[in-house]
Structures are given as C-alpha cells and as structure tokens.
Short mmCIF file of C-alpha atoms in Angstrom, two decimals:
data_model
loop_
_atom_site.label_atom_id
_atom_site.label_comp_id
_atom_site.label_asym_id
_atom_site.label_seq_id
_atom_site.Cartn_x
_atom_site.Cartn_y
_atom_site.Cartn_z
CA MET A 1 7.61 -5.99 -54.55
CA GLY A 2 6.21 -7.54 -51.28
CA LEU A 3 6.45 -5.39 -47.80
CA SER A 4 8.41 -7.25 -45.17
CA ARG A 5 6.99 -7.29 -41.70
CA ARG A 6 9.84 -5.51 -40.40
CA ARG A 7 9.29 -2.55 -43.07
CA PHE A 8 5.61 -3.04 -42.16
CA LEU A 9 6.15 -2.13 -38.58
CA GLN A 10 8.68 0.64 -39.37
CA ARG A 11 6.11 2.49 -41.49
CA LEU A 12 3.36 1.82 -39.14
CA GLY A 13 5.44 3.18 -36.13
CA ALA A 14 6.24 6.47 -38.27
CA VAL A 15 2.62 6.96 -38.47
CA GLY A 16 0.84 5.48 -35.36
CA GLY A 17 3.96 5.80 -32.92
CA TYR A 18 5.29 2.89 -30.81
CA GLY A 19 1.95 2.15 -29.34
CA ALA A 20 0.33 1.18 -32.66
CA ALA A 21 3.52 -0.77 -33.61
CA TYR A 22 3.33 -2.51 -30.33
CA SER A 23 -0.24 -3.53 -30.78
CA ALA A 24 0.59 -4.97 -34.24
CA MET A 25 3.40 -6.86 -32.98
CA THR A 26 1.35 -8.40 -30.51
CA THR A 27 -1.89 -9.06 -32.79
CA LEU A 28 0.90 -10.76 -35.11
CA GLY A 29 2.12 -13.02 -32.46
CA LEU A 30 5.43 -11.24 -32.44
CA MET A 31 5.23 -10.31 -28.94
CA ALA A 32 3.31 -12.35 -26.40
CA ALA A 33 0.29 -10.65 -24.77
CA THR A 34 1.05 -9.41 -21.20
CA SER A 35 -0.97 -9.88 -18.00
CA ALA A 36 -2.53 -7.10 -16.29
CA GLY A 37 0.21 -4.94 -14.44
CA ALA A 38 2.86 -6.29 -16.94
CA ALA A 39 5.60 -3.77 -18.11
CA PRO A 40 5.34 -2.49 -21.76
CA ARG A 41 7.77 -4.64 -23.40
CA LEU A 42 10.15 -2.31 -25.22
CA PRO A 43 12.64 -3.15 -27.69
CA ALA A 44 16.23 -3.46 -26.38
CA ASN A 45 17.85 -0.42 -28.46
CA LEU A 46 14.66 1.99 -28.58
CA GLY A 47 16.66 4.43 -26.23
CA SER A 48 19.92 3.95 -27.66
CA GLY A 49 21.27 7.41 -27.67
CA ARG A 50 18.83 9.07 -25.26
CA THR A 51 19.09 10.30 -21.94
CA VAL A 52 16.34 10.15 -19.07
CA LEU A 53 16.87 11.42 -15.61
CA VAL A 54 14.69 10.18 -12.75
CA LEU A 55 14.00 12.14 -9.60
CA GLY A 56 12.89 10.07 -6.60
CA GLY A 57 14.34 6.87 -5.84
CA GLY A 58 10.89 5.17 -4.48
CA VAL A 59 9.07 2.35 -6.42
CA ALA A 60 7.91 4.29 -9.14
CA GLY A 61 11.60 5.73 -10.00
CA LEU A 62 13.12 2.24 -9.37
CA VAL A 63 10.48 0.67 -11.94
CA ALA A 64 11.29 3.41 -14.46
CA ALA A 65 15.23 3.33 -13.95
CA TYR A 66 14.85 -0.62 -14.17
CA GLU A 67 12.98 -0.85 -17.71
CA LEU A 68 14.59 2.30 -19.27
CA GLU A 69 17.84 0.93 -18.98
CA ARG A 70 16.99 -2.01 -20.45
CA ALA A 71 15.43 -0.45 -23.29
CA GLY A 72 18.57 1.18 -24.08
CA PHE A 73 18.48 4.69 -22.56
CA SER A 74 21.02 6.25 -20.38
CA VAL A 75 19.45 6.73 -17.17
CA THR A 76 20.46 8.54 -14.20
CA LEU A 77 18.36 8.67 -10.78
CA LEU A 78 18.53 11.02 -8.14
CA GLU A 79 17.45 10.32 -4.53
CA ALA A 80 17.63 13.02 -1.62
CA ARG A 81 17.82 10.41 1.23
CA GLU A 82 20.81 8.09 1.86
CA ARG A 83 18.59 5.25 1.19
CA LEU A 84 16.37 4.10 -1.77
CA GLY A 85 12.85 2.99 -1.36
CA GLY A 86 10.70 6.10 -0.44
CA ARG A 87 7.85 4.95 1.47
CA ASN A 88 9.05 1.56 1.36
CA TRP A 89 10.85 1.68 4.66
CA THR A 90 11.63 -1.02 6.73
CA LEU A 91 13.20 -0.21 10.21
CA ARG A 92 15.96 -2.89 12.22
CA GLY A 93 18.11 -2.42 15.21
CA GLY A 94 20.43 0.53 14.85
CA ASP A 95 18.57 2.54 12.28
CA LYS A 96 17.84 6.22 12.72
CA VAL A 97 14.36 7.95 12.49
CA GLU A 98 14.41 11.51 11.76
CA MET A 99 11.45 13.59 12.08
CA VAL A 100 10.90 17.11 12.22
CA GLY A 101 10.63 18.92 15.24
CA THR A 102 11.10 15.95 17.31
CA PRO A 103 14.24 14.03 18.62
CA ASP A 104 15.80 11.38 16.56
CA GLN A 105 15.05 7.89 17.44
CA THR A 106 17.46 5.25 17.11
CA VAL A 107 15.81 1.90 16.80
CA GLY A 108 16.74 -0.74 19.25
CA PHE A 109 14.94 -4.07 17.97
CA GLN A 110 17.20 -7.57 18.23
CA ASP A 111 17.86 -9.01 15.03
CA GLY A 112 15.22 -10.73 13.16
CA VAL A 113 12.61 -7.99 14.54
CA TYR A 114 12.05 -5.34 12.14
CA LEU A 115 8.82 -2.67 11.74
CA ASN A 116 7.48 -2.14 8.05
CA ALA A 117 7.31 1.85 8.50
CA GLY A 118 5.53 2.41 5.68
CA PRO A 119 3.89 -0.45 3.15
CA ALA A 120 3.59 -4.04 5.01
CA ARG A 121 1.26 -6.24 3.03
CA ILE A 122 1.16 -7.08 -1.14
CA PRO A 123 -2.60 -7.95 -2.23
CA SER A 124 -2.74 -11.03 -4.39
CA HIS A 125 -4.26 -9.02 -7.10
CA HIS A 126 -1.30 -6.33 -7.33
CA GLU A 127 0.24 -8.67 -10.26
CA GLY A 128 2.57 -5.35 -11.20
CA LEU A 129 4.62 -5.30 -7.82
CA LEU A 130 4.52 -9.28 -7.72
CA ALA A 131 5.88 -9.60 -11.16
CA TYR A 132 8.80 -7.66 -9.99
CA CYS A 133 9.21 -9.77 -6.77
CA ARG A 134 9.53 -12.67 -9.05
CA LYS A 135 11.90 -11.09 -11.79
CA LEU A 136 14.43 -9.77 -8.92
CA ASP A 137 14.32 -12.75 -7.02
CA VAL A 138 12.51 -11.63 -3.79
CA PRO A 139 11.25 -14.46 -1.84
CA LEU A 140 7.64 -13.80 -0.10
CA GLU A 141 5.65 -15.60 2.65
CA VAL A 142 1.98 -15.39 3.43
CA GLU A 143 1.04 -12.07 5.46
CA VAL A 144 -2.07 -13.06 7.42
CA ASN A 145 -3.84 -10.17 7.18
CA SER A 146 -7.16 -11.36 9.06
CA SER A 147 -7.15 -13.59 12.41
CA ARG A 148 -10.89 -14.67 13.76
CA SER A 149 -9.23 -14.85 17.01
CA ALA A 150 -8.09 -11.20 17.01
CA TYR A 151 -10.67 -8.36 18.50
CA PHE A 152 -12.66 -5.36 17.85
CA TRP A 153 -13.36 -3.18 20.57
CA ALA A 154 -14.34 0.86 20.47
CA ALA A 155 -11.66 1.53 22.85
CA GLY A 156 -12.22 5.25 23.19
CA SER A 157 -15.89 4.57 23.99
CA ASN A 158 -16.98 4.27 27.80
CA GLY A 159 -17.94 0.63 28.45
CA GLY A 160 -17.99 -2.07 26.52
CA LYS A 161 -15.57 -5.11 26.08
CA PRO A 162 -13.26 -6.57 23.19
CA ILE A 163 -15.53 -8.97 21.32
CA GLN A 164 -13.29 -11.66 19.31
CA MET A 165 -13.94 -11.71 15.56
CA ARG A 166 -15.19 -14.85 15.14
CA GLN A 167 -17.96 -14.29 17.55
CA GLY A 168 -18.37 -11.11 16.24
CA VAL A 169 -18.88 -11.94 12.62
CA ASN A 170 -21.23 -15.31 13.32
CA ASP A 171 -23.30 -13.72 15.79
CA THR A 172 -24.05 -10.82 13.68
CA ARG A 173 -24.78 -13.28 10.65
CA GLY A 174 -26.94 -15.12 12.83
CA TYR A 175 -29.11 -12.30 13.88
CA LEU A 176 -29.59 -10.62 10.81
CA SER A 177 -30.70 -14.31 9.36
CA GLU A 178 -33.25 -14.51 12.00
CA LEU A 179 -34.63 -11.11 11.09
CA LEU A 180 -34.82 -11.92 7.38
CA ALA A 181 -36.49 -15.14 7.92
CA LYS A 182 -39.18 -13.51 10.58
CA ALA A 183 -39.46 -10.63 7.56
CA LEU A 184 -40.20 -13.76 5.23
CA ASN A 185 -42.57 -15.53 7.41
CA LYS A 186 -44.47 -12.24 7.91
CA GLY A 187 -45.03 -11.67 4.13
CA ALA A 188 -42.92 -8.67 4.23
CA LEU A 189 -40.70 -9.19 1.27
CA ASP A 190 -43.70 -10.77 -0.93
CA GLN A 191 -43.64 -7.75 -3.19
CA GLU A 192 -39.86 -8.48 -3.94
CA LEU A 193 -39.61 -12.24 -3.76
CA SER A 194 -41.76 -14.79 -5.75
CA ALA A 195 -42.78 -17.95 -3.64
CA ASP A 196 -39.91 -20.15 -5.30
CA ASP A 197 -37.45 -17.62 -4.41
CA LYS A 198 -38.74 -17.41 -0.85
CA ALA A 199 -38.61 -21.38 -0.53
CA ARG A 200 -35.19 -21.24 -1.73
CA LEU A 201 -34.07 -18.58 0.47
CA MET A 202 -35.34 -19.77 3.80
CA PRO A 203 -32.97 -23.18 3.86
CA PHE A 204 -29.75 -20.87 3.08
CA LEU A 205 -30.59 -18.48 5.66
CA ARG A 206 -30.72 -21.20 8.08
CA ALA A 207 -27.50 -22.47 6.92
CA TYR A 208 -26.05 -19.03 6.81
CA GLY A 209 -27.05 -17.87 10.25
CA ASP A 210 -26.83 -21.37 11.78
CA LEU A 211 -30.38 -21.08 12.84
CA ASP A 212 -32.25 -23.85 14.63
CA GLU A 213 -35.38 -25.94 13.42
CA SER A 214 -37.68 -22.65 14.29
CA MET A 215 -35.32 -20.46 12.24
CA ALA A 216 -34.14 -18.44 15.74
CA PHE A 217 -30.63 -18.11 16.53
CA LYS A 218 -29.38 -19.22 19.55
CA GLY A 219 -25.66 -19.36 19.42
CA THR A 220 -23.45 -21.12 17.17
CA GLU A 221 -19.88 -22.95 17.23
CA ARG A 222 -18.91 -20.92 14.36
CA SER A 223 -18.35 -18.42 17.31
CA GLY A 224 -16.17 -20.18 19.48
CA PHE A 225 -16.66 -22.71 22.22
CA SER A 226 -17.43 -21.76 25.82
CA GLU A 227 -16.14 -25.58 26.42
CA LEU A 228 -13.77 -27.20 24.28
CA PRO A 229 -14.07 -30.59 22.79
CA GLY A 230 -12.03 -33.26 24.10
CA ALA A 231 -11.43 -36.90 24.89
CA ALA A 232 -13.97 -39.46 24.90
CA SER A 233 -17.40 -37.61 25.90
CA GLN A 234 -16.01 -34.24 26.82
CA PHE A 235 -18.31 -32.18 23.81
CA GLY A 236 -17.82 -28.87 22.82
CA SER A 237 -20.25 -26.05 23.63
CA PRO A 238 -20.80 -22.82 21.73
CA ARG A 239 -20.50 -19.44 23.61
CA THR A 240 -23.31 -17.81 24.53
CA PRO A 241 -24.19 -15.12 21.79
CA VAL A 242 -23.19 -11.35 22.36
CA PRO A 243 -26.62 -9.43 22.62
CA PHE A 244 -27.42 -7.98 19.09
CA SER A 245 -27.93 -4.63 20.95
CA GLU A 246 -24.29 -4.92 22.10
CA LEU A 247 -22.98 -5.76 18.76
CA LEU A 248 -25.04 -2.88 17.38
CA ALA A 249 -23.51 -0.33 20.10
CA ASN A 250 -19.91 -1.25 19.44
CA GLU A 251 -18.32 1.35 17.06
CA GLN A 252 -16.11 -0.91 15.50
CA LEU A 253 -18.60 -3.46 14.22
CA ARG A 254 -17.97 -2.56 10.99
CA SER A 255 -14.44 -4.10 10.83
CA THR A 256 -15.98 -7.47 10.75
CA LEU A 257 -16.08 -6.30 7.08
CA PHE A 258 -12.44 -5.86 6.56
CA GLU A 259 -11.77 -9.09 5.16
CA ASP A 260 -14.12 -8.59 2.43
CA MET A 261 -12.82 -5.32 0.98
CA LEU A 262 -10.91 -6.50 -2.52
CA TYR A 263 -7.60 -4.99 -1.13
CA MET A 264 -7.68 -6.77 2.21
CA GLN A 265 -8.94 -10.06 0.75
CA ALA A 266 -6.64 -13.31 0.98
CA THR A 267 -4.20 -14.22 -0.11
CA MET A 268 -1.74 -11.57 1.33
CA PHE A 269 1.97 -11.51 1.06
CA GLN A 270 5.17 -10.10 2.38
CA PRO A 271 8.53 -10.40 1.51
CA VAL A 272 10.75 -12.65 3.82
CA GLY A 273 12.72 -10.44 6.12
CA GLY A 274 10.97 -7.01 5.49
CA MET A 275 9.39 -4.95 2.57
CA ASP A 276 12.69 -3.07 1.76
CA ARG A 277 13.75 -6.34 0.20
CA ILE A 278 11.92 -5.47 -2.75
CA VAL A 279 14.14 -2.05 -2.79
CA ALA A 280 17.19 -4.26 -2.43
CA GLY A 281 16.03 -6.34 -5.51
CA PHE A 282 15.88 -3.23 -7.69
CA GLU A 283 19.61 -2.46 -6.57
CA ARG A 284 20.75 -5.57 -7.67
CA GLY A 285 19.13 -5.18 -10.95
CA ILE A 286 19.75 -1.26 -11.78
CA ARG A 287 22.89 -0.80 -13.30
CA SER A 288 22.40 2.97 -13.95
CA PRO A 289 23.94 5.48 -11.89
CA THR A 290 21.92 5.97 -8.51
CA ILE A 291 22.75 9.22 -6.97
CA ARG A 292 21.94 9.54 -3.01
CA ASN A 293 21.82 12.74 -0.60
CA ALA A 294 20.86 14.65 -4.00
CA GLU A 295 18.34 17.21 -3.30
CA VAL A 296 16.84 18.82 -5.98
CA THR A 297 16.74 22.53 -5.94
CA ARG A 298 15.92 23.72 -9.53
CA ILE A 299 13.92 21.99 -12.47
CA ARG A 300 14.08 23.56 -16.03
CA GLN A 301 12.04 22.57 -19.12
CA THR A 302 14.59 23.43 -22.02
CA ALA A 303 14.24 23.22 -25.86
CA THR A 304 16.05 19.70 -25.52
CA GLY A 305 14.64 18.32 -22.36
CA ALA A 306 15.16 19.33 -18.84
CA ALA A 307 17.80 20.40 -16.62
CA VAL A 308 17.97 19.66 -12.88
CA THR A 309 20.00 21.36 -10.10
CA TRP A 310 21.01 19.49 -7.26
CA ARG A 311 22.87 19.69 -3.85
CA ASP A 312 24.63 17.07 -2.13
CA ARG A 313 23.38 17.16 1.10
CA ARG A 314 26.73 15.93 2.98
CA THR A 315 29.09 18.75 0.96
CA GLY A 316 26.71 21.28 -0.16
CA VAL A 317 27.99 21.19 -3.48
CA GLU A 318 25.81 21.98 -6.34
CA SER A 319 25.65 20.12 -9.83
CA LEU A 320 23.75 20.36 -13.13
CA ALA A 321 22.25 17.18 -14.79
CA GLN A 322 20.52 17.30 -18.21
CA ALA A 323 18.38 14.88 -20.12
CA GLU A 324 16.30 14.45 -22.89
CA PHE A 325 13.67 13.47 -20.85
CA LEU A 326 12.65 13.93 -16.77
CA ILE A 327 10.52 11.62 -14.77
CA VAL A 328 9.36 13.47 -11.50
CA THR A 329 8.53 10.93 -8.73
CA LEU A 330 8.73 13.34 -6.20
CA PRO A 331 5.78 13.85 -3.46
CA LEU A 332 3.53 16.97 -4.78
CA ASN A 333 3.88 18.76 -1.45
CA ILE A 334 7.85 18.43 -1.97
CA LEU A 335 7.75 19.30 -5.67
CA ALA A 336 6.19 22.51 -4.93
CA LYS A 337 8.82 23.96 -2.86
CA ILE A 338 11.19 23.39 -5.73
CA ASP A 339 12.00 26.38 -8.12
CA THR A 340 10.48 25.44 -11.48
CA ASN A 341 9.60 27.13 -14.98
CA PHE A 342 6.51 24.83 -15.32
CA ALA A 343 3.41 26.63 -16.82
CA ALA A 344 1.31 28.11 -14.04
CA PRO A 345 -1.44 25.79 -14.22
CA VAL A 346 0.59 23.10 -13.69
CA LYS A 347 2.31 24.58 -10.61
CA ALA A 348 -1.06 25.53 -9.19
CA ALA A 349 -1.88 22.00 -9.76
CA ILE A 350 1.10 21.03 -8.09
CA ALA A 351 0.51 23.32 -4.85
CA ASN A 352 -3.11 22.81 -4.40
CA VAL A 353 -2.97 19.14 -3.29
CA PRO A 354 -2.67 18.37 0.41
CA TYR A 355 -1.17 15.63 2.20
CA ASP A 356 -3.19 13.17 4.59
CA TYR A 357 -1.72 12.02 7.97
CA SER A 358 -0.88 8.60 9.24
CA ASN A 359 1.40 7.26 12.28
CA LYS A 360 2.52 4.06 13.46
CA ILE A 361 3.91 2.98 16.39
CA GLY A 362 5.60 -0.51 17.01
CA PHE A 363 7.05 -2.47 19.88
CA GLU A 364 9.25 -5.32 20.37
CA SER A 365 7.75 -7.80 22.56
CA PRO A 366 7.30 -11.48 23.79
CA ARG A 367 4.65 -13.11 21.60
CA PHE A 368 1.96 -13.08 24.43
CA TRP A 369 -0.59 -12.71 21.71
CA GLU A 370 0.16 -16.42 20.11
CA ARG A 371 -0.80 -17.88 23.75
CA GLU A 372 -4.48 -16.21 22.70
CA GLN A 373 -4.21 -18.32 19.32
CA ILE A 374 -3.34 -14.88 17.48
CA TYR A 375 -1.53 -16.05 14.68
CA GLY A 376 -1.08 -12.61 12.42
CA GLY A 377 -4.06 -10.27 11.88
CA ILE A 378 -5.51 -7.04 13.23
CA SER A 379 -7.46 -6.22 16.65
CA PHE A 380 -9.46 -3.18 15.66
CA VAL A 381 -9.90 -0.62 18.40
CA GLY A 382 -10.80 2.61 17.26
CA GLY A 383 -9.65 6.04 18.86
CA GLU A 384 -6.30 7.57 18.23
CA THR A 385 -4.36 4.49 17.52
CA SER A 386 -7.05 2.67 15.42
CA LEU A 387 -5.76 -0.85 15.57
CA VAL A 388 -3.27 -3.38 16.63
CA TRP A 389 -1.41 -5.75 14.12
CA TYR A 390 0.08 -8.77 14.99
CA PRO A 391 2.88 -10.29 12.96
CA SER A 392 3.07 -13.18 10.68
CA ASN A 393 6.44 -13.79 10.50
CA ASN A 394 8.68 -16.25 12.48
CA LEU A 395 5.76 -17.71 14.26
CA HIS A 396 6.80 -19.45 17.59
CA SER A 397 9.82 -17.75 17.78
CA GLU A 398 10.34 -15.73 21.33
CA ARG A 399 9.96 -12.06 20.24
CA GLY A 400 8.20 -10.08 17.48
CA MET A 401 7.17 -6.65 16.62
CA LEU A 402 3.84 -5.73 17.65
CA LEU A 403 2.34 -2.78 15.62
CA ALA A 404 0.27 -0.91 18.41
CA CYS A 405 -0.59 2.06 16.19
CA TYR A 406 -1.57 2.62 12.57
CA GLY A 407 -3.78 5.43 11.84
CA SER A 408 -4.57 7.74 9.35
CA GLY A 409 -6.78 10.87 8.57
CA PRO A 410 -7.69 13.68 10.68
CA GLY A 411 -7.40 11.90 13.98
CA ALA A 412 -3.63 10.95 12.97
CA ARG A 413 -3.00 14.56 12.92
CA VAL A 414 -3.91 15.49 16.11
CA PHE A 415 -2.21 12.39 17.65
CA ALA A 416 1.01 13.04 15.87
CA ASP A 417 0.75 16.39 17.72
CA ARG A 418 1.56 14.66 20.86
CA PRO A 419 5.03 14.38 22.41
CA LEU A 420 6.89 10.97 21.12
CA GLY A 421 6.42 9.55 24.69
CA GLU A 422 3.12 10.38 25.16
CA GLN A 423 2.00 8.70 21.90
CA MET A 424 3.93 5.67 22.93
CA GLU A 425 2.01 5.49 26.32
CA ILE A 426 -1.20 5.72 24.65
CA ALA A 427 -0.73 3.12 22.38
CA ARG A 428 0.93 0.99 25.38
CA SER A 429 -2.18 1.19 27.34
CA VAL A 430 -4.52 0.52 24.47
CA VAL A 431 -2.75 -2.93 24.29
CA GLY A 432 -2.90 -3.38 27.90
CA ARG A 433 -6.49 -2.98 27.98
CA LEU A 434 -6.99 -5.36 24.96
CA HIS A 435 -4.38 -7.63 26.40
CA PRO A 436 -4.97 -7.08 30.18
CA GLY A 437 -1.32 -7.22 32.24
CA GLN A 438 0.80 -7.37 29.02
CA GLU A 439 1.58 -3.60 28.55
CA GLY A 440 4.59 -4.39 30.51
CA LEU A 441 6.22 -6.33 28.21
CA LEU A 442 6.05 -3.87 25.44
CA GLU A 443 9.73 -2.69 24.84
CA LYS A 444 11.82 -0.65 22.25
CA GLY A 445 9.13 1.51 20.82
CA VAL A 446 9.77 3.67 17.91
CA VAL A 447 6.96 5.87 16.57
CA VAL A 448 6.77 7.43 12.86
CA ASN A 449 4.65 9.95 12.02
CA TRP A 450 4.59 10.34 8.26
CA SER A 451 3.61 13.90 8.46
CA LYS A 452 7.00 14.75 9.80
CA ILE A 453 9.27 12.62 7.59
CA PRO A 454 11.59 14.72 5.64
CA PHE A 455 11.01 14.64 2.03
CA ASN A 456 7.59 12.95 2.19
CA PHE A 457 5.76 15.07 4.82
CA GLY A 458 2.60 12.85 4.50
CA PRO A 459 1.81 9.36 3.69
CA TRP A 460 -0.21 10.20 0.27
CA PRO A 461 -2.32 12.85 -1.25
CA ALA A 462 -5.85 14.37 -0.07
CA TYR A 463 -7.01 15.61 -3.43
CA GLY A 464 -9.94 17.89 -2.69
CA GLY A 465 -9.22 17.46 0.91
CA GLN A 466 -10.07 13.87 0.97
CA GLY A 467 -7.20 11.47 1.86
CA GLY A 468 -7.42 7.55 1.24
CA GLN A 469 -5.00 4.86 0.10
CA GLU A 470 -7.32 3.83 -2.82
CA GLY A 471 -10.20 5.61 -4.24
CA HIS A 472 -11.90 6.75 -7.82
CA LEU A 473 -9.69 9.89 -8.19
CA ASP A 474 -10.94 12.23 -10.95
CA HIS A 475 -9.74 15.98 -9.20
CA PRO A 476 -8.29 18.46 -11.96
CA SER A 477 -5.03 18.35 -10.48
CA TYR A 478 -4.75 14.78 -10.53
CA ARG A 479 -5.98 15.00 -14.36
CA LEU A 480 -3.51 17.62 -15.54
CA LEU A 481 -0.62 16.03 -13.63
CA ASN A 482 -1.06 12.76 -15.12
CA GLU A 483 -0.51 13.93 -18.81
CA PRO A 484 2.85 14.73 -19.97
CA GLN A 485 4.30 18.49 -20.09
CA GLY A 486 6.67 18.43 -22.88
CA ARG A 487 9.39 16.06 -22.07
CA ILE A 488 8.85 16.06 -18.44
CA TYR A 489 6.44 13.31 -16.89
CA PHE A 490 5.05 13.13 -13.53
CA SER A 491 4.80 9.65 -11.66
CA GLY A 492 4.26 7.86 -8.80
CA ALA A 493 1.33 6.21 -6.55
CA HIS A 494 -0.11 9.83 -6.23
CA LEU A 495 -0.84 9.45 -9.72
CA SER A 496 -2.60 6.42 -9.74
CA GLN A 497 -6.09 5.10 -8.37
CA MET A 498 -3.92 3.70 -5.48
CA PRO A 499 -1.98 6.11 -3.87
CA GLY A 500 -1.44 4.55 -1.05
CA TRP A 501 -0.20 1.08 -2.73
CA GLN A 502 2.97 0.54 -4.07
CA GLU A 503 1.18 -1.27 -6.88
CA GLY A 504 -0.12 2.45 -7.73
CA ALA A 505 3.62 3.63 -7.96
CA VAL A 506 4.22 0.51 -10.37
CA LEU A 507 1.29 1.07 -12.83
CA SER A 508 2.22 4.76 -13.03
CA ALA A 509 5.47 4.06 -14.01
CA HIS A 510 4.66 1.73 -16.50
CA ARG A 511 2.23 4.48 -17.92
CA THR A 512 4.83 6.90 -17.96
CA ILE A 513 7.53 4.20 -19.69
CA GLY A 514 4.67 3.97 -22.43
CA PHE A 515 4.55 7.94 -22.96
CA ILE A 516 8.48 8.24 -23.18
CA ALA A 517 8.53 5.03 -25.53
CA GLU A 518 5.98 6.38 -27.79
CA ARG A 519 7.89 9.96 -28.01
CA ALA A 520 11.04 8.06 -28.60
CA SER A 521 9.78 6.24 -31.47
CA GLN A 522 7.73 8.87 -32.89
CA THR A 523 11.00 11.15 -33.13
CA THR A 524 13.10 8.17 -34.40
CA ALA A 525 10.21 7.18 -37.29
CA SER A 526 9.89 10.68 -38.30
CA THR A 527 13.47 11.78 -38.76
CA GLY A 528 14.83 8.29 -39.58
CA ARG A 529 17.67 8.80 -37.07
CA ARG A 530 18.43 9.36 -33.19
CA SER A 531 18.54 12.70 -31.97
CA ALA A 532 21.40 13.70 -30.07
CA PRO A 533 21.33 13.49 -26.40
CA ALA A 534 20.82 16.81 -24.48
CA ALA A 535 24.23 17.94 -23.03
#
C-alpha cells in the first residue's frame, strides 16, 4: 500500500521532530518558504492541551504569546509593570517616570508631542519586526535618521565650532581624493595598481572629490552655498572649505560615517504616533491572559514543567502559576535576584552578566531647528550628552520633541549619577551652544536613566564588560543561556546578536518558539497522544 503524504509526515516527525517535518512540508510545497525574520509557521493544533507561561511582556514575550496561542497552546503572560512593552516605552503628557533614587517625574508634553524613551527607529532590514507591524496594522512613517543640515561638533573640547554635516562629509572626501591623486601621480602606488587601474581611478577621484582640472580640492557646492543661487544672474557660490587640519582635529569627524553603518542606513521607519503603537498592536492581537503588576519571586523547574510564584504589586497577594513550558524574557540582572532552582552553571551565567548604561533627555520646544533646514536627523556633539536628535514626525507643526541627550556606555554611568536638574541643564546648555539663543525655548524636560528604571536597571547586557546595541556575541554565558534548560527557555533581545534592537527580541522569540514546537511534536509523535498539561 502506498504511503500517504500525511502519514509520511507523521512518521518523519516521529523520527526527526517538528523541524524535520516542517522542512519536508516546505520542500514538498505544502508550506511557503518564509523570508528572513518570518515567524515559524506552526500547525494550528500543535499546542492543543499544552500550557505555556511567559515571564515578561516586552517584545520577545509578546511575540511568543502571540504565536504560541495561534498554535493552540494555552498561554499566560506575567508582567511586573502596569504596562506592557518593556523597553518599548513612549512617554506622553501625564505619564509618570519612576526611577530608583530620584524623584518621580510627570511628563508635561502637550498633545501630539511624545518621547520614545527606548527604541525610536526601525531599520528597513529588520524584517521580523516590520512583518508584525504589517500583521498588526501598525501604520509606519519614514524616520529621517540622517540630515546633512545637522552638525557634528566636539562640544566637550576647547575651541572649535559646529561643522554642518554636508560640509564635513564632502570637504573630507575632497581632501582625501586630492591626497590619493597626488600619491598616484608620484608613483607611490605603482606596486599596488596597474597602469590601467591608475588610468581608471584618476577620473573617478576627480568626480568623487569634486576636484578641479589640476586634481586639487578647492571647495564644492556639495558642501553648501556661501551665496545661494537665485533669480536671473544670482549664481550660487560654494562655501570656503574647512581646513583639513580642523576637520581632522574634530573628535566627532567619524560621525560623518554614521549613515554608512548598516543599522543606520536609509530607509528607517517609526510607527505613526509613537513606538508603543507596536505594543498596542500586540495587545489587540493577543487573546491570552496578560497579567500585569505580577512580580515574579520564585521559579522552580519541575518534573512536568515549571512552577512560578508571583506577587501582585498592588495587593501584595502571592499566587502560583504552573505550565508545561516556561519562557523567561526577563533581563538577566533582574532574573539573577529571583529565587530559582536552576543548575549552578546556569545561575552563574545569569549572575555574571552586567548591564550597560544609557540616558535620554527630551524637551518640548518650538521647532527652531526647521528654520535651519534641519528636518529630522542627528547632530553629534560628543561629551556626556553625545547627540541632539531632531523629530521626523509632524513637520512644520508648531512644537516638537527635541532629544537633547542620548548617551550610552561608561560616560552615561557618570552622567546618570548627577541630579536630574543638573542633567537637564547640561543638555540644555549644549543645545544652546549648538543653536545659540535657542536654549530658552526648551521646556518640560524629562530624564530617562535606564540604569535606574525598575525591572530593567540597564538598557542591554554588557557580556564580558562590553556593552553595545549590536555585535558578534560569543560569551560563555550567552552560549549557555541560549540553550533550553529542560522545559525552561530563556529568550529576549539580550540573547541575540542585536541586544539593543527590537528585531533581536523578535528573532530570539522565534528561535524559542521553534524549540517548543519541536519538543511538543516529538512528545506527540513518540507517544501517539497529547501529554496532560501541568496542574
């Protein structure tokens, strides 16, 4: 008797697990191949009779709950805060900012003005997160991540002045092109280039650096006009170039490469109305219980799954939740303080990961920067405040939110130790030096020191003492915690190669979902029946 496709897939699943069956279904054309970042496609009844408990309502926890409930699992999500979203946090008028060791702040922004306290942009190659924006009907708009009208300036050093980004980029390119052309003419690169290569390279350098006929850089209209073109015979004149030595002496010169980094390349997006519109989309889409103000105090791995004790932060009442599978998306520094019975190496791995530092300070203000032709983008100022970030939304409206500080790393730790008022005044003064006379327009300041935010105490991990929003992570703790521990799974952006990006949370959640799907399918295939859910 011939073997039906359904029976074949059942037997393949029994031998190779869900992953093998899924691959075979894709190969046979029974399931469409998915693009990068796409969620695992799970059978709708895969989790029937099975329970999953998700700890943490950030993006990773929301993705896990959303996908697993659609595969038939009975899902419960516990979140310690009053809100969902984790680091995806948008501040609007009336919101409270609570930080350990500082007075609470009440946001005073007018309607339509908001601060994305956590993530504030989405790269176009973050296909996993963008797919959820499409699926959850979250409207997007372009986030202007780079403006050639903005500035770079070593605010913390003596002397110097802000240099407009377009002039810094194009003057530097002109000088370097001239130097390379001189080296070619002197035969300094004859060992590296053939005569044909040199013949082709010289005209390219002239175009690349906008050099004159003698291959010298004398300035370029790419860097801006000293006299604007106008009607009739009013011809435009290029600016006088910034001296090369002045460019090289500017500590922020490398910021001219900002938009060349893949994570910062156009096109960038933001949800219309604030980053937390993504969270709102998940809230609309998730039907499973999402219990807020549920602070986890105890985790126990059991013979049938996991048991979690949690305390209602409003009433103080403790409750017990049990499930066959447990997904832990809590930051590692928070998890380290919870009573668990994890194996000693796992406990050590969790405890050994410090967290980085990051600060944001936003002000409401009339849009004076637009009078300087700055529409979105960033001015890089260095020092303790690092940058000034201009809003991309509601252009030409009366008021907007100016981000006057976004600094991370060791310097951010020292800055966060200052009183809130002092932090705001430093940020305000830098804006005033960058845009003289405008500092008095900055109102309703709000400070977010992520190292002081409860249930985070840091923006992202610093494996081996090295922080950063993305990288090539291969620390022993990172490797261990990326593997299942029985029926307990650790997940989140901190367990991806993009710990500072929401895409990392999405992809980590997808990986975890795949582990659970494979475990569930193996159990079903080997027993021929569903195992009973944990009590």
